[in-house]
Short mmCIF file of C-alpha atoms in Angstrom, two decimals:
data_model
loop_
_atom_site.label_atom_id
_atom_site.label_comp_id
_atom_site.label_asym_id
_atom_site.label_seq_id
_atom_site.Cartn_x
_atom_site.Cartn_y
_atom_site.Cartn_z
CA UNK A 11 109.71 214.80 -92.49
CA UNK A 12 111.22 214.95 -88.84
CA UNK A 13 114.75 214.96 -87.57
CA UNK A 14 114.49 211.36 -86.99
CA UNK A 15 113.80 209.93 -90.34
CA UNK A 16 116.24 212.56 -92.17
CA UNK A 17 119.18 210.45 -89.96
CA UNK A 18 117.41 207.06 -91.18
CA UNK A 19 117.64 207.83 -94.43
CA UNK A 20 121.56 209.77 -94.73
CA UNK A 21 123.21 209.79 -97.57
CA UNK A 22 126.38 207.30 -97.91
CA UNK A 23 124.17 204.56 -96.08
CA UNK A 24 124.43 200.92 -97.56
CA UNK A 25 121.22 200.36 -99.92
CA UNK A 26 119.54 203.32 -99.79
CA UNK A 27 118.34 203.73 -102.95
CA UNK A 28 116.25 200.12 -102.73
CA UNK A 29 115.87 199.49 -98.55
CA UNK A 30 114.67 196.16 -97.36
CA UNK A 31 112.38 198.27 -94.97
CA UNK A 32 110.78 201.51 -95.17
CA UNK A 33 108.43 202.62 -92.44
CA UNK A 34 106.86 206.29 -93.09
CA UNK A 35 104.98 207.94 -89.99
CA UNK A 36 103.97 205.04 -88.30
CA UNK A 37 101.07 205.32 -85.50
CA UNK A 38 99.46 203.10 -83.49
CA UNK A 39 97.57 202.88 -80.23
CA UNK A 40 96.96 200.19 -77.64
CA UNK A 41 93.27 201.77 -76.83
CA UNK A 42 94.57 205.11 -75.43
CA UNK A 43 98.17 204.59 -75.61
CA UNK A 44 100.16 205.67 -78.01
CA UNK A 45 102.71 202.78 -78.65
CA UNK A 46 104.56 204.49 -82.13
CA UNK A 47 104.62 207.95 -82.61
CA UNK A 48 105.53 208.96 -86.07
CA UNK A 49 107.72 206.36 -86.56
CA UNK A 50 110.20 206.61 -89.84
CA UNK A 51 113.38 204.11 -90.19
CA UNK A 52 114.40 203.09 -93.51
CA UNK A 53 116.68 200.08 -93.22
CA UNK A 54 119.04 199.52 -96.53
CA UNK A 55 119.55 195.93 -97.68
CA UNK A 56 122.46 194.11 -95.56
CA UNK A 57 122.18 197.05 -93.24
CA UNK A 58 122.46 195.30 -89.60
CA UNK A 59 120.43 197.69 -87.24
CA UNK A 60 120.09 197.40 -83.22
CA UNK A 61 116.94 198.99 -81.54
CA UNK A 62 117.56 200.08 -77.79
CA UNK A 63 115.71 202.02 -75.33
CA UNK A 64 113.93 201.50 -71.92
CA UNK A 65 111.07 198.80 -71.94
CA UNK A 66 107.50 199.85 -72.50
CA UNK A 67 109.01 201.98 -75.53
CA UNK A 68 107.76 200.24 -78.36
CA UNK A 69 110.95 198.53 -79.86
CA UNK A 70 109.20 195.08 -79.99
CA UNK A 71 106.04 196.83 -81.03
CA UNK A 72 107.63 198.21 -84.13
CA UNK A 73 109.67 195.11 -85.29
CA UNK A 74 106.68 193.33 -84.62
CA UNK A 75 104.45 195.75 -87.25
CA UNK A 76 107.23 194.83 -89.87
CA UNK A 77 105.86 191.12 -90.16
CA UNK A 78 102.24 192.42 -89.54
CA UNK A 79 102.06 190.24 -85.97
CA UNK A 80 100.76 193.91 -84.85
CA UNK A 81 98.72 196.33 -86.94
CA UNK A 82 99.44 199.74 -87.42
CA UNK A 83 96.71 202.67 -87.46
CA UNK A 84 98.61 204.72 -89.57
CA UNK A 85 101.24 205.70 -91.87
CA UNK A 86 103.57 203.29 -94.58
CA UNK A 87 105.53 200.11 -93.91
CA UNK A 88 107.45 198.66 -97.46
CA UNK A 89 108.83 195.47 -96.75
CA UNK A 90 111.14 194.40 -99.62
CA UNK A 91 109.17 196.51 -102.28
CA UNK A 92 105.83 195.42 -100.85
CA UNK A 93 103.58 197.57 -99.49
CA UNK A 94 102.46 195.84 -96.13
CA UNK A 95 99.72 198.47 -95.49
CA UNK A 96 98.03 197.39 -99.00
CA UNK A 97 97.32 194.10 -96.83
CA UNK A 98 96.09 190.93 -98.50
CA UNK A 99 98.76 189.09 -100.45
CA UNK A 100 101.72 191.27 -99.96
CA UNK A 101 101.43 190.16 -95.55
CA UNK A 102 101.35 186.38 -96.79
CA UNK A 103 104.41 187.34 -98.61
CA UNK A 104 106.17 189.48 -96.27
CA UNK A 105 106.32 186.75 -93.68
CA UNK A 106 107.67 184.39 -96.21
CA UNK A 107 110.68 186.71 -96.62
CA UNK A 108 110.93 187.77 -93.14
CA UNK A 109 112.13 185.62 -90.17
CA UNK A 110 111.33 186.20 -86.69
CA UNK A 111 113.33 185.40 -83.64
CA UNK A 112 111.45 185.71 -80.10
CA UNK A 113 112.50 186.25 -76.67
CA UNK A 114 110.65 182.94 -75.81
CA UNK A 115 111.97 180.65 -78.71
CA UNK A 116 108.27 179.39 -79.15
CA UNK A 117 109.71 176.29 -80.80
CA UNK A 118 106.73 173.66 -81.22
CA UNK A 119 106.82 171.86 -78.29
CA UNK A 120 105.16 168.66 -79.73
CA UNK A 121 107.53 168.64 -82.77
CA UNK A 122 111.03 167.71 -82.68
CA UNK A 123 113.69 169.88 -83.98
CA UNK A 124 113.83 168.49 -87.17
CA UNK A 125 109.82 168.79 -87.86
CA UNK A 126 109.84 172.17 -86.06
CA UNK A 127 112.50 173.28 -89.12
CA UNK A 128 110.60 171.60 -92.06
CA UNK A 129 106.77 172.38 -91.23
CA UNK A 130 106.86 175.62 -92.88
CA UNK A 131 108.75 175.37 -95.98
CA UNK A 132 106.20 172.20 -96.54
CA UNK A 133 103.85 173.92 -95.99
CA UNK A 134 104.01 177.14 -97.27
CA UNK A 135 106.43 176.93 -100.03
CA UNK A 136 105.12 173.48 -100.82
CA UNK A 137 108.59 171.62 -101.32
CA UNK A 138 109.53 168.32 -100.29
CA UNK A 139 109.74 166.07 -97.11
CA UNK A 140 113.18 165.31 -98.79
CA UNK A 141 113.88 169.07 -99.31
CA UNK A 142 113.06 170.76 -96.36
CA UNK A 143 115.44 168.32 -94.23
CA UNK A 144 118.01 168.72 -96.19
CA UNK A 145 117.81 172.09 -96.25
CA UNK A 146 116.93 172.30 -92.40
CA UNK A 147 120.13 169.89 -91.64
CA UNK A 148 122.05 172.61 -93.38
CA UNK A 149 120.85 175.46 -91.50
CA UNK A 150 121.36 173.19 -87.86
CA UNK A 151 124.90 172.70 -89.09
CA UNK A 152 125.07 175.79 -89.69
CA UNK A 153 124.09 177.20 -85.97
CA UNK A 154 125.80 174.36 -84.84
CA UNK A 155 123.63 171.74 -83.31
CA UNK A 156 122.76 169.24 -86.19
CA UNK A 157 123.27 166.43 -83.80
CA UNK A 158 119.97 167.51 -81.76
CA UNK A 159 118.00 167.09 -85.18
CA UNK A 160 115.52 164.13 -83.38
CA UNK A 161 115.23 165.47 -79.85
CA UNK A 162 112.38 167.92 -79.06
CA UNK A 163 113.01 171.19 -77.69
CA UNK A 164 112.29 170.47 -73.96
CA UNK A 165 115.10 168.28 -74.12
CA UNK A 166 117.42 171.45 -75.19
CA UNK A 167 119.17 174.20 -72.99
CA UNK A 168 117.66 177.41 -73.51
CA UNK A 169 120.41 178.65 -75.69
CA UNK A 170 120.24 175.33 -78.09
CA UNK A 171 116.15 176.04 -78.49
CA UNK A 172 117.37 179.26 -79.70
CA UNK A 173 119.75 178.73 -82.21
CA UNK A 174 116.50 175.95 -83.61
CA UNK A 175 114.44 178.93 -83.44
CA UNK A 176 117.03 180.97 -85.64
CA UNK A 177 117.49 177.69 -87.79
CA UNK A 178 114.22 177.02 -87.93
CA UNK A 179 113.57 180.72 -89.28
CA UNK A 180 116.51 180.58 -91.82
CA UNK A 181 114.74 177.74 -93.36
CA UNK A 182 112.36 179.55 -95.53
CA UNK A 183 115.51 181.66 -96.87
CA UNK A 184 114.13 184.93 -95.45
CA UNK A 185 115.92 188.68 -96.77
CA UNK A 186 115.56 189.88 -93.20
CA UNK A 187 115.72 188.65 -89.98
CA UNK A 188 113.83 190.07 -87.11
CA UNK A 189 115.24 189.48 -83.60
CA UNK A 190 112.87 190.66 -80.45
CA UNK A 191 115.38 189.96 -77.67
CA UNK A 192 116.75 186.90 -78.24
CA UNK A 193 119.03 186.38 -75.48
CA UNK A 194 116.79 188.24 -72.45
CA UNK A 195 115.14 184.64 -71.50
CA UNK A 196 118.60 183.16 -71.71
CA UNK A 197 121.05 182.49 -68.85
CA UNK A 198 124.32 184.43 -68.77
CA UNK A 199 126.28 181.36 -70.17
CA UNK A 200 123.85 180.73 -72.71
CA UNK A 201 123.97 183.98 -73.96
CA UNK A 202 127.23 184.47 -75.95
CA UNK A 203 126.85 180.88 -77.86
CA UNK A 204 123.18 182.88 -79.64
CA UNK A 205 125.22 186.09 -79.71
CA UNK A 206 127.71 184.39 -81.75
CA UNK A 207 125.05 182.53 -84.23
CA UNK A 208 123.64 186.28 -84.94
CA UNK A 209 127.53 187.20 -85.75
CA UNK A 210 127.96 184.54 -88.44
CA UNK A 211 124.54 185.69 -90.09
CA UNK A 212 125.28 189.12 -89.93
CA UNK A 213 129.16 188.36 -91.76
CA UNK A 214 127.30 186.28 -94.22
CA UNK A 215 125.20 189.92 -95.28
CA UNK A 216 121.80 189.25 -93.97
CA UNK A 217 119.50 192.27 -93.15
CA UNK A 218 118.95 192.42 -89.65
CA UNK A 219 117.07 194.09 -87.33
CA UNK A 220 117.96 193.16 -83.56
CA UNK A 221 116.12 194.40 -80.71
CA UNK A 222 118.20 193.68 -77.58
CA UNK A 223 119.97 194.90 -74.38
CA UNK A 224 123.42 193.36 -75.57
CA UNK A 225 125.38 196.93 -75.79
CA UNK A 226 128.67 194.64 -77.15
CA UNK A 227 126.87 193.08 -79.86
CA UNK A 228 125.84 196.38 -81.30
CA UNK A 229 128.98 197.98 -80.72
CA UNK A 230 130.75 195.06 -82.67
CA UNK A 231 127.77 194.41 -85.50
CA UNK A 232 125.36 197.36 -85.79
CA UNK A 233 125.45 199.31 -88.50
CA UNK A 234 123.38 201.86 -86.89
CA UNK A 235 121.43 201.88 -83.37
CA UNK A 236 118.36 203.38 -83.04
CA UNK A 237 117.09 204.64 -79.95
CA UNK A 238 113.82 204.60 -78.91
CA UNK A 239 112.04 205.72 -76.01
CA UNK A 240 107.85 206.37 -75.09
CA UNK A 241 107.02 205.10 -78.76
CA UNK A 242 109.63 207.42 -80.61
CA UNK A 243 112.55 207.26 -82.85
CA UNK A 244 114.65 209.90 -80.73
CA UNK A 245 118.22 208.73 -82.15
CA UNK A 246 119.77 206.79 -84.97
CA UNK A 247 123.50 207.02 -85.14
CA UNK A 248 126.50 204.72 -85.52
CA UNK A 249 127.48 202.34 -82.74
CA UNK A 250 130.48 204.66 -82.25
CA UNK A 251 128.36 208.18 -82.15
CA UNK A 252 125.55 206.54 -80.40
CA UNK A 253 127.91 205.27 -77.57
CA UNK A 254 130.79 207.63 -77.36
CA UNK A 255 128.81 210.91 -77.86
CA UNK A 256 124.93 210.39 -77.88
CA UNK A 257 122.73 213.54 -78.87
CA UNK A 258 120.02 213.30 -76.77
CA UNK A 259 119.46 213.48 -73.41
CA UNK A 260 117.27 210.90 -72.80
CA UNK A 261 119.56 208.47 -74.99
CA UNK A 262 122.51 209.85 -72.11
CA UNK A 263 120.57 208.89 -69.16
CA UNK A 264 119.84 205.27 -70.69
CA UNK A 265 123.26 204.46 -71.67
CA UNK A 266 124.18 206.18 -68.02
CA UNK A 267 121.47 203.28 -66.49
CA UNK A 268 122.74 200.61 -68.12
CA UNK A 269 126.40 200.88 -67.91
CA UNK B 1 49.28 139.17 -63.12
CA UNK B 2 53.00 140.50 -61.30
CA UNK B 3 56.38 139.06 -62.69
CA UNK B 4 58.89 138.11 -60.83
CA UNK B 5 61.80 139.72 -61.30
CA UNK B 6 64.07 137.26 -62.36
CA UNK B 7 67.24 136.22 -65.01
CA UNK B 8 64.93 137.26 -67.75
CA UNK B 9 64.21 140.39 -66.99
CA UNK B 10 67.92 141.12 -65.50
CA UNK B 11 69.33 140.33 -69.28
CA UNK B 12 66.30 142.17 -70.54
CA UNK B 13 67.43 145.34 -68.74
CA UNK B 14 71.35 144.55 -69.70
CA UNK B 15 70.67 144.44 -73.17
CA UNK B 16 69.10 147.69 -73.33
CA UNK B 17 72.57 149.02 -72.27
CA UNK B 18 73.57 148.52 -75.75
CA UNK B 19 71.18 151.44 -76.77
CA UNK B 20 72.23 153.32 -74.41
CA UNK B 21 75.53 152.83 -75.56
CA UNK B 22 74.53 153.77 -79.07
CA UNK B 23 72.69 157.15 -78.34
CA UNK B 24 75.73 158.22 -76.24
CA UNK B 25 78.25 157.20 -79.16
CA UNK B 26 75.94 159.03 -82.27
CA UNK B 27 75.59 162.09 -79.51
CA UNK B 28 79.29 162.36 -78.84
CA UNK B 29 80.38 161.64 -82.80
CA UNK B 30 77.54 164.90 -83.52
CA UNK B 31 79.26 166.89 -80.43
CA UNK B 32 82.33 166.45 -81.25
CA UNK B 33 81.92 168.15 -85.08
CA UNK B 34 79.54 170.53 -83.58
CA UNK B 35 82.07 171.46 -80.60
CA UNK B 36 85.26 171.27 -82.60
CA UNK B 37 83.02 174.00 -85.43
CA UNK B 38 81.87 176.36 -82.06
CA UNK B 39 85.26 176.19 -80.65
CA UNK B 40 87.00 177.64 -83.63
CA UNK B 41 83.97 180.17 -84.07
CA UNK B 42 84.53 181.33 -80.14
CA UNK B 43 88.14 181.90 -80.71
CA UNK B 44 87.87 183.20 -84.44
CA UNK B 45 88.53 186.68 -85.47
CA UNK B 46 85.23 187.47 -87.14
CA UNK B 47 83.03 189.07 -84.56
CA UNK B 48 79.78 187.31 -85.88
CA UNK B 49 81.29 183.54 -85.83
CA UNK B 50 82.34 184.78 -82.47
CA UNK B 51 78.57 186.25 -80.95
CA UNK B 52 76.95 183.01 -82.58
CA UNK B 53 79.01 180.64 -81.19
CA UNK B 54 78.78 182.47 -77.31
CA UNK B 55 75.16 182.55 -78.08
CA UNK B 56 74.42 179.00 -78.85
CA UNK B 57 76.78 177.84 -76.39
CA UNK B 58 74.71 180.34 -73.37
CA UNK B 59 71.55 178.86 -74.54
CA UNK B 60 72.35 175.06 -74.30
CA UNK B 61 74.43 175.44 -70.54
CA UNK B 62 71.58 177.41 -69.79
CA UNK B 63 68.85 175.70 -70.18
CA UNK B 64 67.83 172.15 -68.50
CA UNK B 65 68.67 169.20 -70.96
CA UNK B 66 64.91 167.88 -70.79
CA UNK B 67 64.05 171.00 -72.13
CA UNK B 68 66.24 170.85 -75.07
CA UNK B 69 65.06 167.19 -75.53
CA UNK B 70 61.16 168.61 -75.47
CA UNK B 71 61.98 170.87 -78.08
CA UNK B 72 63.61 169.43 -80.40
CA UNK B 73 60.99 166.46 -80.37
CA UNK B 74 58.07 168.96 -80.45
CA UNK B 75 59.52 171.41 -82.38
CA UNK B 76 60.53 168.44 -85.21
CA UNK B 77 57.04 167.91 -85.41
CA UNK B 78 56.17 171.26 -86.11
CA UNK B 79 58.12 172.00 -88.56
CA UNK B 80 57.18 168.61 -90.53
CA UNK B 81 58.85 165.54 -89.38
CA UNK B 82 57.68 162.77 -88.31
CA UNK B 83 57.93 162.03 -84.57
CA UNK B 84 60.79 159.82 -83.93
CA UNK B 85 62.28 159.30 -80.36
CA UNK B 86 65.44 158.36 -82.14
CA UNK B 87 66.52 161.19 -84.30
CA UNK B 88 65.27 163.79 -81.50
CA UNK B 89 67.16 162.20 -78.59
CA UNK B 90 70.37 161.85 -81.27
CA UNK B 91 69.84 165.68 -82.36
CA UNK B 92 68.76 166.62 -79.48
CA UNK B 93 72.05 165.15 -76.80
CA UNK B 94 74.91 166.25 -80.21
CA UNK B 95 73.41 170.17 -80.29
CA UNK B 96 74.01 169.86 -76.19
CA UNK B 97 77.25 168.20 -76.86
CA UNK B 98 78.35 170.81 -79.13
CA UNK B 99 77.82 173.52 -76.96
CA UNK B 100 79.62 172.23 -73.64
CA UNK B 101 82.59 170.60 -76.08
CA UNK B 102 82.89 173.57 -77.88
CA UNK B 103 82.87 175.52 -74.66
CA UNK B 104 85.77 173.24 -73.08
CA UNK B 105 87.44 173.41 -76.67
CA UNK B 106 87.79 176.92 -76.46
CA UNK B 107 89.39 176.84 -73.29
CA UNK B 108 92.22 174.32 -74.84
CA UNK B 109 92.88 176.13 -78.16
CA UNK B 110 93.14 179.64 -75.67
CA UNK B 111 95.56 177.55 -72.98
CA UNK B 112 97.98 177.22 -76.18
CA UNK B 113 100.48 180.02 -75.58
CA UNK B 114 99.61 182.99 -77.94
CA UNK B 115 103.37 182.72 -78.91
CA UNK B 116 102.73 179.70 -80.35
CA UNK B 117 100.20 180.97 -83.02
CA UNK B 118 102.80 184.42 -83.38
CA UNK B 119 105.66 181.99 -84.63
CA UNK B 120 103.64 179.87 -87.20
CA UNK B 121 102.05 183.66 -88.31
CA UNK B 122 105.62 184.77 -88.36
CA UNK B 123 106.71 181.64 -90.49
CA UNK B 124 104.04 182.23 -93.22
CA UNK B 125 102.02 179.62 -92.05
CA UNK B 126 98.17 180.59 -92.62
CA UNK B 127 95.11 179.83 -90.80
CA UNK B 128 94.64 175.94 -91.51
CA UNK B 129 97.83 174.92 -91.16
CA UNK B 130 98.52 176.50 -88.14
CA UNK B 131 95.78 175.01 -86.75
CA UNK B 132 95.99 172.07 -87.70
CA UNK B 133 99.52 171.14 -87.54
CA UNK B 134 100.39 174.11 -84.15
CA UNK B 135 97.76 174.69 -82.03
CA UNK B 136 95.11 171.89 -82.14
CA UNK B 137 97.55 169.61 -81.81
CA UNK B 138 98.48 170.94 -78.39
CA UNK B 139 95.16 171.79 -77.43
CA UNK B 140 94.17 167.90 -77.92
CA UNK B 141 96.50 166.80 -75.52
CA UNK B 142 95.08 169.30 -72.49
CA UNK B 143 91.55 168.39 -74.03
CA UNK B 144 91.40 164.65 -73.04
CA UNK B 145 90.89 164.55 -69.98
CA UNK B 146 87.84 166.97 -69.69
CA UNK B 147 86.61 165.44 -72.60
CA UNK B 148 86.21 162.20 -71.14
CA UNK B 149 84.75 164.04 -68.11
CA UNK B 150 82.27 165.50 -69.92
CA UNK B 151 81.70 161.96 -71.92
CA UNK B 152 80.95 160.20 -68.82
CA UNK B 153 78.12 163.22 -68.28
CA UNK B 154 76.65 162.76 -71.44
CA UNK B 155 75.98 159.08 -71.09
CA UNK B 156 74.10 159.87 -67.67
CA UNK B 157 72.46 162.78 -69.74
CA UNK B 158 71.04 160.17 -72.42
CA UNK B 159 68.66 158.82 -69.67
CA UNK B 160 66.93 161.78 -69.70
CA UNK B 161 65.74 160.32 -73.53
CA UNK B 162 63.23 157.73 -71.80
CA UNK B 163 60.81 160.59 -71.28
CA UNK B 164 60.34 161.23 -74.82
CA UNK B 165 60.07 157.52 -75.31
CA UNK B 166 63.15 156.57 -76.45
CA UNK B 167 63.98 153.09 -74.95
CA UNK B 168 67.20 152.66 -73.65
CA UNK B 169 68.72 151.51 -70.03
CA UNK B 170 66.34 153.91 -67.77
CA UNK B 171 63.19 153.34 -69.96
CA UNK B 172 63.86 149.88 -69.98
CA UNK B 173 64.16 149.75 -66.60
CA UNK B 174 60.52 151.68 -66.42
CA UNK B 175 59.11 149.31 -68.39
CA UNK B 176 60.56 146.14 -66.98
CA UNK B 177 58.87 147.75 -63.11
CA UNK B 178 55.85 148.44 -64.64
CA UNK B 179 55.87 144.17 -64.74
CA UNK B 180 57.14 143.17 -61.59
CA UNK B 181 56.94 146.28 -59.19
CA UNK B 182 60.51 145.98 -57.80
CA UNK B 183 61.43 149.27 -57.66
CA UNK B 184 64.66 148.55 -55.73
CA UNK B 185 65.94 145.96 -57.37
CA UNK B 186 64.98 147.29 -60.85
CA UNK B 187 66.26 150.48 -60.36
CA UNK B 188 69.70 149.04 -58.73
CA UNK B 189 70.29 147.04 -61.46
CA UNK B 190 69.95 149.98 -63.87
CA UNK B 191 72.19 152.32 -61.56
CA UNK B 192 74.91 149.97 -61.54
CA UNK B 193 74.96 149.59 -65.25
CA UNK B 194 75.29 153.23 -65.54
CA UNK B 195 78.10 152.73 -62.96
CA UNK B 196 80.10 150.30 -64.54
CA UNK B 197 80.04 151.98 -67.64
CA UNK B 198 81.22 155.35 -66.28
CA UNK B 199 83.39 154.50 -63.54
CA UNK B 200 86.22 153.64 -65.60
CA UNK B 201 85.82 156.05 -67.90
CA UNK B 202 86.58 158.07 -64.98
CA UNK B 203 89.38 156.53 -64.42
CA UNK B 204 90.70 157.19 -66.94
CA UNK B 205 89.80 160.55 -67.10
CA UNK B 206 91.56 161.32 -63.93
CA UNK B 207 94.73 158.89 -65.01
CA UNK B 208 94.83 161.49 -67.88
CA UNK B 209 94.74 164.50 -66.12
CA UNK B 210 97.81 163.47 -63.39
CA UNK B 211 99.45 162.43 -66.56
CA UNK B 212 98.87 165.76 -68.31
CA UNK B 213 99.90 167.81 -65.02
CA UNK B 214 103.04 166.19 -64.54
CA UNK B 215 103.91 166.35 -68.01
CA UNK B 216 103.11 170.67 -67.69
CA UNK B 217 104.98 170.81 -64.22
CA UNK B 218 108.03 172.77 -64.92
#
């Protein structure tokens, strides 16, 4: 075990004893690259973690290996007591009980709101037309746009398509929510109305794992930031450790860039 | 004894549009199935469906389409059938409809942005459904307009199917020549059938695409 995954899993940390996530020495190349490099990060249940770093470091690339949208080439990933790496069933069932949040929304541009909120839990938990929109008119009340339910997402600002996206995610009633910079494609004013969505989830107890550049956010909400930087783990810490007295020099000269 | 080439033999070539018509119709219903099937083998993530597909798909663009006719008429013959202009031309024009539809398929399916297949993945969604209800769906809509290009080649292609004897429009028009040795006006007659049944498929074709690149322009 290195430094890195004794911090991840510190005593006196919510959920511990059963995490939502565990990853153990996680590799993996792009050809020669090596995009995670012994990655460990076990993330408690309701624990609301922030992943930072420069880009190019691999913070998407991990979040992405917890839902299986990227393989790994070595090492554990337990999702919810499933063992992702035994493949098969348990990544059908992983994605059911994760949601993912992208940068680009990816909403489906030929469905409207309303269809882009029910398709899955049709289709993959096999419940009802009826169902599924109530259920998705809930969650669009819930991130505030339940109004937009028939228009399709072009006809949305960029922050409305997002808070679908998160809807649309929340629909299958997922235990943890993925979010790979959610407000980067946004503009400035559009920001602060997703930021606040993410608030509400994390209040309600969700497990959440956020990658973004938002330093407030994870000063406000984070449990715990992780730092990451050339496809390592180099700090996990509080919000107030991480900010007010970081440990490692690399983590100084980030927070000194982006200040 | 020289006919005159007269109403008769006019409504004589005109109905043989109809066959025409026919042959490009079965050859288009067989390409599409075939083309939809090498499509999803092109982009698919098992390496074999994948060589086949590219393999089939170099050997019809590759080869001239009165070749692939000669073939598949011999080559029925050989292995048993009986010869049969019909079902060679009809094989024959579907197997080189699958592998140019298939081809333009593939470059649909792959203009859908990858992000689109990551969020259905990410949603649970599996295979079939997110084909069929995410990505196809948008792939259709960028497809129609080549499509109908590519129809528009296929019914010129089908003339190629009066050298093995099938008799439609160009045959016809052989035939009717043999009679009355007007080449010119024969053969003008049977151009501008092929010319009114094309040019507004074209049309629409290129309605289509200024429809489809206005409705992209962002």
């Amino acid at each position: 075990m290195n430094m890195a995954s004794e911090i991840a899993s510190a005593p006196g940390l919510r959920g511990a004893s059963d995490p939502a996530v565990r990853m153990e020495d996680v590799n993996k190349w792009y050809g020669s690259f090596h995009a995670l490099k012994n990655v460990n990060l076990t993330v408690g249940r309701g624990e609301r973690i922030v992943i930072c770093g420069p880009s190019g470091s691999g913070k998407s690339t991990m979040i992405r290996c917890i839902n299986q949208l990227e393989t790994i080439h070595s090492g554990t990933i337990v999702v919810d007591g499933h063992d992702l790496t035994a493949g098969g069933k348990n990544v059908d069932l992983i994605r059911q009980e994760t949601g993912m949040v992208f940068q680009q929304f990816n909403l489906f541009p030929h469905m409207t709101v309303l269809e882009n909120c029910t398709l899955a839990p049709m289709k993959v938990r096999g419940i009802t037309k009826v169902e599924a929109e109530e259920t998705a008119m809930k969650f669009l009340r819930r991130v505030r746009i339940p109004e937009q339910a028939a228009k399709y997402p072009a006809q949305l600002s960029g922050g409305q398509q997002q808070r679908v996206a998160i809807a649309r995610a929340l629909c299958m009633n997922p235990k943890i929510m993925l979010f790979d910079e959610p407000t980067s494609a946004l503009d400035p004013e559009m920001v602060k109305e997703v930021l606040d969505t993410m608030v509400d989830l994390a209040n309600e107890g969700m497990t959440m794992l956020c990658v973004t550049h938002e330093m407030g956010f994870a000063r406000s909400v984070a449990d715990r930031v992780v730092f990451m930087d050339r496809g390592e783990i180099l700090e996990v810490a509080t919000p107030d450790t991480f900010f007010d007295a970081p440990q490692h020099e690399r983590t100084r000269f980030f927070l000194g860039q982006i200040s | 004894m020289i006919r005159v080439f007269g109403w008769n033999e006019f409504l004589i070539i005109v109905v043989a549009a109809q066959w025409t018509i026919a042959l490009s119709a079965i050859a288009f219903a067989g390409g599409s199935v075939g083309g939809l099937l090498m499509a999803l083998m092109r982009v698919s993530e098992v390496r074999a469906f994948r060589r086949f597909a590219t393999g089939f798909i170099r050997l019809f663009q590759g080869t001239p389409l009165l070749m692939q006719l000669f073939l598949v008429y011999f080559g029925m013959n050989i292995v048993g059938f009986a010869i049969n202009p019909w079902i060679a031309a009809a094989v024959a024009l579907a197997l080189h409809a699958s592998a140019f539809l298939g081809e333009i398929w593939r470059g649909c399916i792959e203009a859908v942005p990858k992000g689109q297949r990551e969020a259905a993945t990410a949603l649970g969604l599996r295979y079939y459904h997110s084909m069929r209800h995410v990505i196809l769906p948008q792939a259709i809509r960028i497809a129609v307009a080549p499509t109908v290009g590519f129809l528009v080649q296929l019914i010129k292609g089908t003339s190629l199917a009066s050298i093995i004897g099938f008799t439609e429009l160009t045959r016809q028009g052989q035939i009717i020549n043999n009679a009355t040795f007007s080449p010119f006006l024969v053969f003008g007659t049977v151009a501008a059938i092929y010319f009114l049944l094309c040019w507004p498929l074209s049309l629409v074709a290129r309605r289509m695409e200024t429809r489809f690149s206005r409705a992209t322009a962002r």
